[in-house]
GROMACS .gro file of C-alpha atoms in nm:
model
  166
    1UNK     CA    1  19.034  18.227  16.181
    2UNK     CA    2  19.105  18.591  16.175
    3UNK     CA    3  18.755  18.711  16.155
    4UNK     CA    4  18.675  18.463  16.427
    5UNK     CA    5  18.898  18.563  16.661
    6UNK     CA    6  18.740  18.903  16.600
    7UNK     CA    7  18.410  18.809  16.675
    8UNK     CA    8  18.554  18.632  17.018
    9UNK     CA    9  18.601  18.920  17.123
   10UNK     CA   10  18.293  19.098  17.073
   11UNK     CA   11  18.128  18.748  17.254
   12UNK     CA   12  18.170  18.361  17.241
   13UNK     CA   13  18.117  18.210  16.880
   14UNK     CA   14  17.853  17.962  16.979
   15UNK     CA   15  17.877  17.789  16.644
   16UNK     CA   16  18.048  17.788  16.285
   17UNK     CA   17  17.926  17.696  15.981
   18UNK     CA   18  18.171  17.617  15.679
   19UNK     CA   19  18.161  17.453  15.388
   20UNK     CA   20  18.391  17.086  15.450
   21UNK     CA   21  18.375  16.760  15.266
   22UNK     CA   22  18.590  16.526  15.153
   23UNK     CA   23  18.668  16.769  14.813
   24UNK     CA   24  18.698  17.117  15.033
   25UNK     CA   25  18.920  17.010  15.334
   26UNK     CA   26  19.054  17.371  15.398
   27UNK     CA   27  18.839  17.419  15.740
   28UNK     CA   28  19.047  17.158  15.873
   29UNK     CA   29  19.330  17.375  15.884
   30UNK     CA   30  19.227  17.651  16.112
   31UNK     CA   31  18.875  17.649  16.164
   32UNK     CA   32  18.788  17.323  16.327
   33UNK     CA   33  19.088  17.355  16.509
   34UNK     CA   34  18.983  17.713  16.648
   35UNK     CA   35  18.665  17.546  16.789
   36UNK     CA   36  18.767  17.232  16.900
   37UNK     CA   37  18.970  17.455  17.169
   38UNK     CA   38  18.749  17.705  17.236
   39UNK     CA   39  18.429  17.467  17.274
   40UNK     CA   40  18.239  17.623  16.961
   41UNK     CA   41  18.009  17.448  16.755
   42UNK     CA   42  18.081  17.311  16.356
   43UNK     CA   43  17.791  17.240  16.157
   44UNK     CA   44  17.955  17.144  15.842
   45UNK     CA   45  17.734  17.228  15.496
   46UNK     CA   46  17.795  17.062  15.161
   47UNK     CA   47  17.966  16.737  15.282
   48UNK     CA   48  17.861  16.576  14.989
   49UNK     CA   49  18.023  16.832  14.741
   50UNK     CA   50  17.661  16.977  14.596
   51UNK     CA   51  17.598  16.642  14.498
   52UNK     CA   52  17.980  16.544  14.356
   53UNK     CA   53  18.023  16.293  14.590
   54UNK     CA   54  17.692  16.099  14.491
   55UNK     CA   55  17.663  15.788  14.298
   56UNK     CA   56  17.388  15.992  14.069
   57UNK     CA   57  17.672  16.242  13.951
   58UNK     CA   58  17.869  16.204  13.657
   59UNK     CA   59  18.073  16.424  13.379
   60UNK     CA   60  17.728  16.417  13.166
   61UNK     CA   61  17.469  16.495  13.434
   62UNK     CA   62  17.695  16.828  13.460
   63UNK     CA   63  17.669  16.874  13.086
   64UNK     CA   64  17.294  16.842  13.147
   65UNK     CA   65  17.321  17.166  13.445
   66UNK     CA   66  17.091  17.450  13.358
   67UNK     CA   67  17.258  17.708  13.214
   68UNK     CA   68  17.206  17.932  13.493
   69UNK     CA   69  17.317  17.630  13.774
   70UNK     CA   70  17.601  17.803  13.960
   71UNK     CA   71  17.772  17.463  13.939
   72UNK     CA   72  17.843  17.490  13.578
   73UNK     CA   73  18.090  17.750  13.669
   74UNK     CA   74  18.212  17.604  14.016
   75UNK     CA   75  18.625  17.521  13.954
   76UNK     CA   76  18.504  17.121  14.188
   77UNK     CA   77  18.290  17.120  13.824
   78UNK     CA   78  18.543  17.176  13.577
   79UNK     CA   79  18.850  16.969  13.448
   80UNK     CA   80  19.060  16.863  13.537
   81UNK     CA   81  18.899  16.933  13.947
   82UNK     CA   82  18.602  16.729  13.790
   83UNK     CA   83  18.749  16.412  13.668
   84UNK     CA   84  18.976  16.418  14.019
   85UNK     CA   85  18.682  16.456  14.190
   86UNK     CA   86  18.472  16.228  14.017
   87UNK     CA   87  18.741  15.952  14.066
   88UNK     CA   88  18.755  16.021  14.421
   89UNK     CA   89  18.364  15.954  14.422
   90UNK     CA   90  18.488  15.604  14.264
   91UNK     CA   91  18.779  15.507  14.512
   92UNK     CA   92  18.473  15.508  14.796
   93UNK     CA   93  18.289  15.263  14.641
   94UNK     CA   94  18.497  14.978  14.790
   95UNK     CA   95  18.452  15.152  15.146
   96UNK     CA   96  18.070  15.195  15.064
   97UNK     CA   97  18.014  14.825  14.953
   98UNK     CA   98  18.238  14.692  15.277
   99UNK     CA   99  17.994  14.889  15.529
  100UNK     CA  100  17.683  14.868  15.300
  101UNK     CA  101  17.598  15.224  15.300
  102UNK     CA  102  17.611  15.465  14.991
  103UNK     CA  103  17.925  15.638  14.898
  104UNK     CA  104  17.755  15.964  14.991
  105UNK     CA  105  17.691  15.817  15.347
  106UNK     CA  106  18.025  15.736  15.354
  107UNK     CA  107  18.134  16.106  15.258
  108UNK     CA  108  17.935  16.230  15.502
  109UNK     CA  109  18.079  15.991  15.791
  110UNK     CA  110  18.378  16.098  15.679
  111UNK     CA  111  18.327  16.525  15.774
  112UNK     CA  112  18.163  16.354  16.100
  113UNK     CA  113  18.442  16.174  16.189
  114UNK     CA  114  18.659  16.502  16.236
  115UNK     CA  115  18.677  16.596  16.634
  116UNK     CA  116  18.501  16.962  16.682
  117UNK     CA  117  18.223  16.847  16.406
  118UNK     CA  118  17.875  16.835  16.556
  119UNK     CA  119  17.692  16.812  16.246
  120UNK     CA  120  17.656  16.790  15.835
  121UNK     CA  121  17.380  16.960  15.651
  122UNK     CA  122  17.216  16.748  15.432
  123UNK     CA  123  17.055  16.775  15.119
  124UNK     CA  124  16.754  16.472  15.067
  125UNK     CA  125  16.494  16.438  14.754
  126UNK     CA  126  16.363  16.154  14.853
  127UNK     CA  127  16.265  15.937  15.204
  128UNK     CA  128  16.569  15.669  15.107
  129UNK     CA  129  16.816  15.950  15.093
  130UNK     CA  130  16.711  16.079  15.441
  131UNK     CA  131  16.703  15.714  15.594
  132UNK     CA  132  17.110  15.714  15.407
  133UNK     CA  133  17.227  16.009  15.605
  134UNK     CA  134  17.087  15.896  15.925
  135UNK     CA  135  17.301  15.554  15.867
  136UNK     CA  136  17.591  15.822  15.762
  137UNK     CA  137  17.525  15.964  16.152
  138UNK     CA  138  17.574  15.640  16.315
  139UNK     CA  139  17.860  15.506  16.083
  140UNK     CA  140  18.174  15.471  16.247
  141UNK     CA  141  18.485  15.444  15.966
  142UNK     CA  142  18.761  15.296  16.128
  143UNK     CA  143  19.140  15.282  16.083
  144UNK     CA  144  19.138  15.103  15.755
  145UNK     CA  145  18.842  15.302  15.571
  146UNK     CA  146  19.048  15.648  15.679
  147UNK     CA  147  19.373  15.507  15.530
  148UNK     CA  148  19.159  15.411  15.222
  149UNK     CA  149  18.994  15.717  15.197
  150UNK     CA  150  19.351  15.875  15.265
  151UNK     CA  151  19.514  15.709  15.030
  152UNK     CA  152  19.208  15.799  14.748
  153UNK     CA  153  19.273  16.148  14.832
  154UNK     CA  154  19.614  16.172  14.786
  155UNK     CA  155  19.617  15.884  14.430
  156UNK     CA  156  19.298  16.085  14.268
  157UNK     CA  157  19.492  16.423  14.352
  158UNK     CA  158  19.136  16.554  14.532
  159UNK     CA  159  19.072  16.902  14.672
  160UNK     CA  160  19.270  17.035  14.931
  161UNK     CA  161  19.363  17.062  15.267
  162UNK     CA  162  19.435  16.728  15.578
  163UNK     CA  163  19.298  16.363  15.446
  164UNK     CA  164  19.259  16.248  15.763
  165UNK     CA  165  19.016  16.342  16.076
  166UNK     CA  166  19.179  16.392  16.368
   0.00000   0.00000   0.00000
């Protein structure tokens, strides 16, 4: 926030870009904030975690990384952060069957659902993925899924930072 209110003074921050997902909350404690009241822009990257919070990602597709994939050595990749993280990946499937959508469309609803977030950088290898995030865009989670996904965060033990949008 510091370096933003820096730049605000130099001229209006049309637009931020941090990293936010369900796993790395921490924007959610100054930064979003900081826009939502000065009418900047969020265009949230990695809302799916660099692929954590996909069904195709388990402990053994990390052991698989190429040596020189900068995941091997991210802490979100490591134990114990891993086998949180991959649990939290599991606690959505119930919220992802209800609404019929993938559990990463349902991770990226989730860093949409947060007021002062105009948009998620996705990641797609394929046309079904892209066809999943535009359902993501258009999925509205309501009161129960948040307290679900809440309540995932906080059990699994999850990243850091607010569980809930507001």
């Amino acid at each position: 926030v510091e370096l933003l209110e820096r730049g605000e003074k130099i001229r209006h921050v049309d637009s931020l870009q941090p990293p936010f997902s369900l796993i790395r909350r921490t924007a959610a404690e100054g930064q979003i904030p900081w826009c939502v009241q000065r009418r900047t822009g969020v265009i949230v990257y990695s809302p799916m975690q660099s692929g954590l919070l996909t069904e195709g990602f388990d402990a053994a597709r990390v052991g698989r990384l190429a040596a020189d994939d900068w995941r091997r050595r991210g802490p979100e990749f490591q134990s114990p952060n891993l086998e949180r993280n991959l649990a939290l990946r599991d606690a959505l499937r119930p919220v992802a069957a209800r609404r019929e959508v993938s559990v990463s469309a349902v991770a990226v609803a989730w860093t949409l659902a947060w007021t002062g977030v105009t948009g998620a950088i996705v990641g797609a290898r394929s046309p079904e993925q892209v066809d999943g995030w535009i359902a993501a865009a258009s999925l509205p989670l309501g009161a129960a899924d948040l307290d679900e996904i809440a309540d995932a965060l906080a059990r699994t033990g999850a990243g850091s930072g607010p569980t809930r949008p507001r």
